[in-house]
XYZ file of C-alpha atoms in Angstrom:
559
model
C 40.564 12.277 -26.262
C 40.945 11.983 -22.514
C 40.020 8.300 -22.494
C 43.040 7.429 -24.599
C 45.304 8.741 -21.813
C 43.890 6.228 -19.354
C 41.061 3.760 -19.032
C 37.996 3.057 -16.958
C 38.495 -0.632 -16.352
C 36.248 -1.293 -13.340
C 33.912 1.466 -12.235
C 32.813 -0.472 -9.134
C 36.294 -0.343 -7.569
C 37.477 2.872 -9.194
C 39.734 3.628 -12.097
C 42.241 6.217 -13.251
C 42.230 8.568 -16.243
C 44.038 11.828 -16.992
C 43.097 15.435 -17.684
C 44.370 17.926 -20.261
C 48.155 17.971 -20.506
C 48.449 21.772 -20.259
C 45.257 23.174 -18.744
C 44.166 22.974 -15.096
C 42.234 25.058 -12.591
C 44.092 23.615 -9.628
C 46.846 21.166 -8.958
C 48.960 19.778 -11.779
C 47.987 19.701 -15.479
C 47.612 16.183 -16.819
C 47.386 14.702 -13.344
C 45.762 11.358 -12.617
C 42.031 11.431 -11.889
C 40.213 8.688 -9.976
C 36.629 7.979 -11.028
C 34.015 5.458 -9.853
C 31.294 5.734 -12.520
C 30.888 6.778 -16.111
C 28.976 9.934 -15.153
C 31.784 10.889 -12.780
C 34.289 10.056 -15.551
C 32.594 12.490 -17.925
C 32.209 15.244 -15.310
C 35.767 15.014 -13.942
C 37.261 15.075 -17.436
C 35.331 18.256 -18.242
C 36.562 19.819 -14.986
C 40.059 19.041 -16.250
C 39.516 20.492 -19.739
C 38.738 17.347 -21.703
C 35.430 17.259 -23.623
C 34.632 13.572 -23.848
C 31.917 13.536 -26.528
C 33.173 14.020 -30.061
C 29.861 15.599 -31.093
C 30.288 18.257 -28.404
C 33.795 19.060 -29.619
C 32.498 19.252 -33.205
C 29.638 21.583 -32.284
C 31.898 23.829 -30.200
C 34.347 24.137 -33.109
C 31.565 24.862 -35.615
C 30.042 27.573 -33.406
C 33.347 29.304 -32.805
C 34.337 29.109 -36.472
C 31.115 30.812 -37.513
C 31.462 33.472 -34.826
C 35.098 34.236 -35.680
C 34.361 34.347 -39.407
C 31.567 36.834 -38.841
C 33.927 39.093 -36.878
C 36.193 39.000 -39.936
C 33.177 40.003 -42.050
C 33.307 36.706 -43.882
C 32.338 33.048 -43.661
C 34.020 29.653 -43.724
C 34.942 28.762 -47.297
C 32.182 26.783 -48.998
C 34.848 24.496 -50.431
C 35.785 23.475 -46.875
C 32.162 22.766 -46.030
C 31.502 20.753 -49.180
C 34.723 18.991 -50.100
C 37.659 19.019 -47.725
C 36.236 17.140 -44.735
C 38.360 19.331 -42.457
C 35.489 20.074 -40.076
C 34.963 16.328 -39.677
C 38.663 15.774 -39.012
C 39.691 18.416 -36.466
C 37.413 17.255 -33.607
C 39.567 14.116 -33.468
C 42.771 16.150 -33.090
C 41.882 18.115 -29.956
C 40.516 17.574 -26.435
C 39.393 21.081 -25.525
C 39.068 23.037 -28.778
C 39.122 26.767 -29.295
C 39.458 28.871 -32.434
C 41.884 31.708 -33.165
C 41.990 33.983 -36.213
C 45.045 34.900 -38.245
C 45.865 36.852 -41.381
C 48.458 36.790 -44.139
C 49.696 39.382 -46.593
C 47.100 40.583 -49.110
C 49.664 40.141 -51.889
C 49.315 36.374 -51.550
C 45.736 36.620 -52.806
C 47.292 36.884 -56.278
C 48.028 33.165 -56.009
C 45.382 30.770 -57.376
C 42.695 29.931 -54.822
C 43.633 26.259 -55.119
C 47.161 27.004 -53.876
C 45.890 29.092 -50.957
C 43.321 26.529 -49.831
C 45.744 23.620 -50.195
C 48.313 25.448 -48.069
C 45.792 26.257 -45.371
C 43.676 23.103 -45.357
C 45.927 20.189 -46.268
C 49.225 21.451 -44.879
C 48.136 23.356 -41.783
C 44.593 22.132 -41.045
C 43.415 25.745 -41.010
C 40.099 27.071 -42.290
C 40.135 29.619 -45.153
C 37.738 32.546 -44.851
C 35.865 33.989 -47.810
C 33.854 37.153 -48.325
C 30.150 37.153 -49.125
C 30.964 37.262 -52.846
C 32.845 33.958 -52.508
C 36.337 35.432 -52.930
C 38.982 34.375 -50.430
C 40.039 36.878 -47.771
C 43.597 37.139 -46.475
C 42.504 35.469 -43.247
C 42.234 32.015 -41.753
C 40.921 30.301 -38.621
C 42.895 27.745 -36.637
C 41.559 25.217 -34.137
C 43.828 24.895 -31.118
C 43.816 22.501 -28.170
C 43.814 25.052 -25.388
C 42.058 28.156 -24.085
C 43.278 31.155 -26.105
C 44.105 33.535 -23.246
C 47.176 34.436 -25.315
C 45.295 34.388 -28.634
C 47.409 37.014 -30.398
C 50.644 35.156 -29.651
C 49.215 31.881 -30.916
C 47.815 33.570 -34.051
C 51.148 35.314 -34.736
C 52.994 31.986 -34.679
C 50.443 30.458 -37.054
C 50.757 33.478 -39.356
C 54.537 33.026 -39.555
C 54.144 29.429 -40.705
C 51.424 30.262 -43.236
C 53.349 33.212 -44.649
C 56.487 31.103 -45.095
C 54.480 28.485 -46.953
C 52.846 31.083 -49.164
C 56.172 32.744 -49.974
C 57.422 29.394 -51.218
C 54.236 28.907 -53.227
C 54.575 32.352 -54.804
C 58.163 31.594 -55.793
C 57.073 28.305 -57.400
C 54.145 30.035 -59.132
C 56.394 32.638 -60.710
C 59.177 30.201 -61.606
C 56.928 27.540 -63.129
C 55.230 29.962 -65.508
C 58.537 30.786 -67.183
C 58.223 27.460 -69.041
C 55.212 26.213 -70.991
C 53.693 22.814 -70.352
C 54.705 21.760 -73.869
C 58.347 22.573 -73.122
C 58.235 20.313 -70.075
C 57.270 17.138 -71.927
C 60.825 15.879 -72.411
C 61.413 16.117 -68.657
C 58.674 13.499 -68.241
C 61.229 10.967 -69.529
C 62.959 11.281 -66.161
C 59.806 10.229 -64.267
C 59.100 6.492 -64.194
C 55.480 5.457 -64.583
C 56.212 1.745 -64.057
C 59.330 -0.311 -64.605
C 57.565 -2.521 -67.174
C 55.525 0.258 -68.765
C 58.055 3.033 -69.252
C 58.195 6.707 -68.338
C 55.494 9.318 -67.990
C 56.513 10.680 -71.403
C 55.627 7.326 -72.935
C 52.352 7.373 -71.027
C 51.651 10.884 -72.329
C 52.147 9.670 -75.900
C 49.826 6.702 -75.340
C 47.009 8.661 -73.750
C 47.277 11.372 -76.407
C 46.455 8.821 -79.103
C 43.888 7.059 -76.936
C 42.071 10.276 -75.972
C 41.840 11.304 -79.626
C 40.324 7.905 -80.512
C 37.887 7.973 -77.581
C 36.667 11.463 -78.451
C 36.296 10.763 -82.167
C 35.229 7.118 -82.296
C 33.824 6.095 -78.912
C 32.093 9.407 -78.134
C 31.430 10.532 -81.706
C 32.810 14.052 -81.223
C 34.056 16.189 -84.107
C 37.645 16.615 -85.254
C 38.128 19.853 -83.291
C 37.126 18.311 -79.959
C 39.182 15.191 -80.704
C 42.231 17.382 -81.368
C 41.634 19.319 -78.129
C 41.292 16.068 -76.175
C 44.562 14.834 -77.675
C 46.348 18.080 -76.774
C 45.010 17.981 -73.212
C 46.066 14.352 -72.800
C 49.572 15.100 -74.091
C 49.968 17.905 -71.527
C 48.040 16.323 -68.651
C 51.092 14.951 -66.831
C 53.457 17.834 -67.587
C 52.779 19.507 -64.234
C 54.508 16.585 -62.507
C 57.766 18.344 -63.462
C 56.783 21.664 -61.846
C 58.118 22.941 -58.549
C 54.578 23.637 -57.336
C 53.425 20.034 -57.719
C 56.627 18.676 -56.222
C 55.877 20.739 -53.100
C 52.080 20.477 -53.181
C 51.478 16.981 -54.527
C 47.735 17.285 -53.887
C 47.589 19.767 -56.784
C 48.756 17.471 -59.570
C 46.450 17.841 -62.526
C 44.856 20.899 -60.977
C 48.018 22.983 -61.428
C 48.439 21.674 -64.952
C 44.986 22.998 -65.749
C 45.755 26.346 -64.104
C 49.044 26.717 -65.991
C 47.267 25.792 -69.231
C 44.685 28.481 -68.508
C 47.498 30.979 -67.876
C 48.880 30.055 -71.304
C 45.461 30.947 -72.771
C 44.826 27.432 -74.072
C 41.183 26.728 -75.002
C 38.701 25.962 -72.234
C 38.227 22.447 -73.589
C 41.961 21.857 -73.114
C 42.666 23.429 -69.735
C 39.534 22.082 -68.066
C 40.246 18.577 -69.338
C 43.679 18.787 -67.703
C 42.356 20.438 -64.534
C 39.764 17.729 -63.863
C 41.389 14.682 -65.437
C 42.094 12.937 -62.116
C 38.367 13.074 -61.326
C 35.903 11.567 -60.574
C 36.643 10.133 -57.156
C 33.190 9.213 -55.842
C 30.504 7.042 -57.466
C 27.559 9.262 -56.608
C 25.662 10.727 -59.541
C 26.534 14.255 -58.407
C 30.228 13.551 -57.746
C 32.496 16.206 -59.233
C 33.046 17.316 -61.894
C 29.584 18.438 -62.931
C 28.488 19.446 -66.404
C 28.358 23.061 -65.215
C 31.943 22.892 -63.922
C 33.217 21.359 -67.146
C 31.474 23.779 -69.488
C 32.910 23.456 -72.993
C 35.453 20.942 -71.738
C 32.962 18.183 -70.905
C 33.666 15.877 -73.853
C 37.417 16.458 -73.932
C 37.544 15.832 -70.167
C 35.704 12.526 -70.510
C 38.085 11.430 -73.269
C 41.236 12.414 -71.339
C 40.088 11.031 -67.987
C 39.055 7.736 -69.569
C 42.295 7.516 -71.579
C 44.453 8.089 -68.501
C 42.648 5.526 -66.370
C 42.112 2.837 -68.998
C 45.791 3.106 -70.013
C 46.763 2.542 -66.384
C 44.370 -0.371 -65.892
C 45.354 -2.165 -69.098
C 49.071 -1.636 -68.550
C 49.063 -2.735 -64.919
C 46.881 -5.792 -65.440
C 48.879 -6.845 -68.506
C 52.076 -6.411 -66.476
C 50.704 -8.626 -63.711
C 50.050 -5.820 -61.202
C 46.534 -6.842 -60.179
C 45.258 -5.490 -56.849
C 44.573 -7.872 -53.984
C 42.184 -7.671 -51.076
C 44.763 -5.868 -48.939
C 47.014 -4.180 -51.537
C 46.276 -1.708 -54.293
C 49.438 0.429 -54.513
C 48.606 1.819 -57.947
C 45.057 2.882 -57.097
C 43.489 0.540 -59.651
C 40.180 0.283 -57.810
C 39.872 4.050 -57.881
C 40.745 4.106 -61.591
C 38.265 1.361 -62.467
C 35.576 3.029 -60.383
C 36.142 6.275 -62.251
C 35.884 4.545 -65.633
C 32.491 3.015 -64.892
C 31.305 6.271 -63.271
C 32.203 8.336 -66.348
C 30.566 5.867 -68.727
C 27.505 5.402 -66.529
C 26.824 9.135 -66.300
C 28.102 9.999 -69.766
C 24.865 11.613 -70.933
C 24.343 13.648 -67.762
C 27.916 14.942 -67.779
C 28.623 15.434 -71.484
C 25.243 15.273 -73.218
C 26.399 12.265 -75.270
C 23.848 9.442 -75.325
C 26.063 6.455 -76.154
C 26.567 3.068 -74.560
C 30.347 2.684 -74.797
C 31.641 -0.841 -74.167
C 34.640 -1.081 -71.883
C 36.031 -3.867 -74.077
C 36.456 -1.386 -76.957
C 38.452 0.942 -74.705
C 40.579 -1.924 -73.409
C 41.400 -3.164 -76.914
C 42.381 0.309 -78.081
C 44.508 0.937 -75.001
C 46.300 -2.390 -75.459
C 47.272 -1.366 -78.992
C 49.174 1.553 -77.440
C 51.366 -0.901 -75.526
C 52.543 -2.750 -78.650
C 56.181 -3.654 -78.133
C 56.135 -2.562 -74.495
C 54.290 -5.348 -72.707
C 53.361 -8.758 -74.108
C 51.214 -10.867 -71.760
C 51.624 -14.618 -71.975
C 47.882 -15.206 -72.383
C 44.512 -13.506 -72.099
C 43.951 -14.276 -68.430
C 44.672 -10.634 -67.552
C 41.771 -9.533 -69.775
C 39.380 -11.886 -68.009
C 40.589 -10.575 -64.658
C 40.281 -6.936 -65.775
C 36.749 -7.362 -67.121
C 35.673 -9.095 -63.908
C 37.284 -6.271 -61.940
C 35.372 -3.630 -63.924
C 32.109 -5.555 -63.555
C 32.682 -5.667 -59.791
C 33.171 -1.881 -59.731
C 30.001 -1.413 -61.796
C 28.072 -3.534 -59.319
C 29.460 -1.456 -56.459
C 28.324 1.768 -58.159
C 24.809 0.435 -58.631
C 24.667 -0.820 -55.053
C 25.687 2.612 -53.762
C 22.912 4.149 -55.833
C 20.274 2.066 -54.118
C 19.553 -0.835 -56.457
C 18.907 -4.292 -55.028
C 21.614 -6.890 -55.222
C 19.532 -9.339 -57.285
C 18.727 -6.608 -59.830
C 22.417 -5.821 -60.141
C 23.379 -9.467 -60.611
C 20.720 -9.866 -63.288
C 22.134 -7.034 -65.390
C 25.872 -7.046 -64.583
C 26.819 -10.513 -65.722
C 29.776 -10.308 -68.100
C 32.430 -7.620 -67.869
C 33.560 -8.328 -71.430
C 30.257 -6.954 -72.746
C 29.887 -4.256 -70.080
C 28.468 -0.956 -71.337
C 27.886 1.050 -68.125
C 25.509 3.666 -69.573
C 23.306 0.864 -70.928
C 23.592 -1.096 -67.678
C 22.262 1.843 -65.674
C 19.214 2.180 -67.913
C 18.546 -1.556 -67.792
C 18.839 -1.924 -64.033
C 16.598 1.086 -63.506
C 14.006 -0.430 -65.838
C 14.342 -3.815 -64.140
C 13.718 -2.304 -60.711
C 10.426 -0.938 -62.064
C 9.433 -3.960 -64.169
C 9.651 -6.364 -61.239
C 6.583 -4.624 -59.799
C 4.528 -5.926 -62.756
C 2.369 -8.952 -61.927
C 3.896 -12.077 -63.421
C 7.451 -10.744 -63.718
C 8.991 -12.307 -60.625
C 7.078 -15.607 -61.084
C 8.558 -15.674 -64.600
C 12.010 -15.231 -63.019
C 11.465 -18.457 -61.052
C 10.458 -20.329 -64.213
C 13.392 -18.829 -66.098
C 15.784 -20.652 -63.813
C 14.205 -23.888 -65.042
C 14.490 -22.720 -68.661
C 18.206 -22.081 -68.174
C 18.805 -25.481 -66.595
C 17.016 -27.382 -69.361
C 18.781 -25.539 -72.187
C 22.269 -25.268 -70.699
C 23.603 -28.144 -72.839
C 21.420 -27.424 -75.875
C 23.189 -27.482 -79.230
C 21.464 -26.988 -82.548
C 21.980 -29.665 -85.200
C 20.757 -30.271 -88.728
C 17.320 -31.329 -87.464
C 16.818 -28.242 -85.252
C 14.211 -25.767 -86.560
C 15.750 -22.326 -86.885
C 12.807 -19.914 -86.731
C 9.252 -19.608 -85.398
C 7.673 -21.038 -88.555
C 9.938 -24.073 -88.584
C 9.354 -24.723 -84.875
C 5.600 -24.423 -85.369
C 5.758 -27.134 -88.040
C 7.059 -29.669 -85.511
C 5.146 -28.841 -82.304
C 1.736 -30.385 -81.611
C 0.642 -29.807 -77.984
C -1.739 -26.860 -77.362
C 0.392 -25.509 -74.483
C 3.590 -25.431 -76.495
C 1.860 -23.839 -79.464
C 0.342 -21.251 -77.116
C 3.810 -20.436 -75.752
C 5.162 -20.173 -79.293
C 2.381 -17.764 -80.268
C 2.901 -15.644 -77.146
C 6.670 -15.545 -77.614
C 6.375 -14.614 -81.281
C 3.896 -11.871 -80.476
C 5.897 -10.429 -77.566
C 9.217 -10.649 -79.450
C 7.770 -8.526 -82.246
C 6.824 -5.887 -79.679
C 10.052 -6.109 -77.693
C 12.492 -5.684 -80.599
C 11.631 -2.058 -81.506
C 11.477 -1.084 -77.825
C 15.012 -2.379 -77.253
C 16.225 -0.703 -80.411
C 14.964 2.631 -79.078
C 16.280 2.009 -75.547
C 12.797 1.806 -74.046
C 13.812 -0.934 -71.651
C 10.946 -0.662 -69.200
C 8.327 -1.084 -71.914
C 10.242 -4.061 -73.301
C 10.572 -5.689 -69.873
C 6.889 -5.210 -69.120
C 6.172 -7.342 -72.183
C 8.064 -10.219 -70.566
C 5.568 -10.402 -67.689
C 2.888 -11.585 -70.150
C 4.940 -14.721 -70.830
C 4.555 -16.108 -67.308
C 1.203 -17.833 -67.858
C 2.105 -19.622 -71.150
C 5.517 -20.681 -69.773
C 3.866 -22.034 -66.622
C 1.313 -23.975 -68.696
C 4.073 -25.304 -70.948
C 5.972 -26.834 -68.030
C 2.760 -28.331 -66.597
C 1.624 -29.978 -69.810
C 4.693 -30.698 -71.950
C 7.546 -33.168 -71.588
C 10.480 -31.325 -73.112
C 12.806 -34.305 -73.374
C 10.511 -36.322 -75.642
C 11.623 -39.645 -77.133
C 11.223 -38.262 -80.657
C 14.548 -36.462 -81.317
C 13.033 -34.030 -83.824
C 10.263 -33.042 -81.395
C 12.771 -32.816 -78.552
C 15.016 -30.472 -80.567
C 12.041 -28.305 -81.521
C 10.960 -27.931 -77.889
C 14.520 -27.156 -76.819
C 14.784 -24.624 -79.644
C 11.585 -22.965 -78.424
C 12.926 -22.704 -74.864
C 16.313 -21.513 -76.117
C 14.612 -18.753 -78.113
C 12.689 -17.831 -74.972
C 15.934 -17.730 -72.984
C 17.660 -15.522 -75.551
C 14.702 -13.133 -75.642
C 14.636 -12.789 -71.846
C 18.416 -12.371 -71.544
C 18.493 -9.682 -74.227
C 15.552 -7.860 -72.672
C 15.807 -8.101 -68.901
C 19.113 -9.837 -68.301
C 19.452 -12.976 -66.221
C 16.225 -12.545 -64.275
C 16.687 -15.946 -62.632
C 18.872 -13.996 -60.166
C 15.606 -12.443 -58.950
C 13.940 -15.766 -58.194
C 12.364 -15.739 -54.746
C 14.603 -18.439 -53.276
C 17.654 -16.235 -54.029
C 16.258 -13.273 -52.111
C 15.807 -14.831 -48.689
């Protein structure tokens, strides 16, 4: 503000900027101002009702909002503070902010809070006011770009606009509830999901079946929860046919949940609909929380996953992959939500399962039988890589190091996000163990030597057979250490005690180091050579299954 009306191009010779377009203490509002230094620039703008620093505008707005809310015997809605970002947005819309208070008819408080806050925040950029008990008051605060010497006139104009909006919303609210969500399903045939993938009614049928399968098979829920997830998925898109959502598009999903609640559908059904577009963020505490979901936690996870996986599979199979600059179908957001739900599955639903994304993809593809037939499997490879990239992004945002992430997130086709989170957390701790990172350096050599290894008829297949061929003390010592550590690692992995298992790997550094010092792997004797390669291949498999590709953590990769 202020600076965008002019520029300070050369403070040594003077420059021109402009004051507030409407406010002035003398002369003409918005007139040209000559300045010769930055300090003069700041001071002259303030004299002409332009606050240059964004932080000052923000603080002035925050102070006045709190003061006005207190006069109304209330406070700024906590939802605005926590979720809407409105307080971060309005300082960029004004040059000399002030706050005025307005009211609307108390009868509009009968509308759902979500409708009131959407009208005020998203449509008008106004701040809702709530009482100390958290209930909304029939009042709002508006930030204006002028001094409110005629505050009542300004507030009255704002009230007219808000009241007109709320009258429309009340009409939609009353009209929409005359029809059940179930009765609206056929109207979804008139809404196109994608030209290659059919209508929203066809999508509703697909995600109904997919949500039931996810709840019952992938999440291991009972028949009742699976049936509730299926019902919620079938109705999840029905609110797209309502007048309220056509006018307030931000409320899609949310209004479906509210209408389902008004129909007295079970909590597990209406909450699954209400929250099924979430999550948005990747943070562990991103909404919805377990407390918000209540009895609908499992059905929500099933419906949200079904909706997003159906979209991802359909779009990728239809050739609608996002690019670096284009993502018109929000596929990054959908993929991010899938890995977020699966990563935090236990914290959100209480279900301790490592669900593989490949299982969800295969089941979703079955729902498209006869609708889309890809020429080959290249779309699957692209989709799995895309999901692995989103998983890596989630882990990066949660503070893990890039080499730890690369070690664990290797193949999207085998990606199980809940398991990945536990492994990367364990890996970040295990690397502190003496010998672990030196082993990572040696593991790179193990991978290189065994990359072309293929077992043949002469290759020993177990520890005993390998022992019968080896003869050098260093290779026998490595065999003994590997056999001993493998026996300890296996039960730890089986019980998901990844840190304990990874700490066992650190003990292999010394025997592996001695092996490479003393033993020529590629011996002339083919039987001996195969036995040594088999030993190293067993070592590689053990490390990969336990700690992932720890060669990514080798020191030369971290510079």
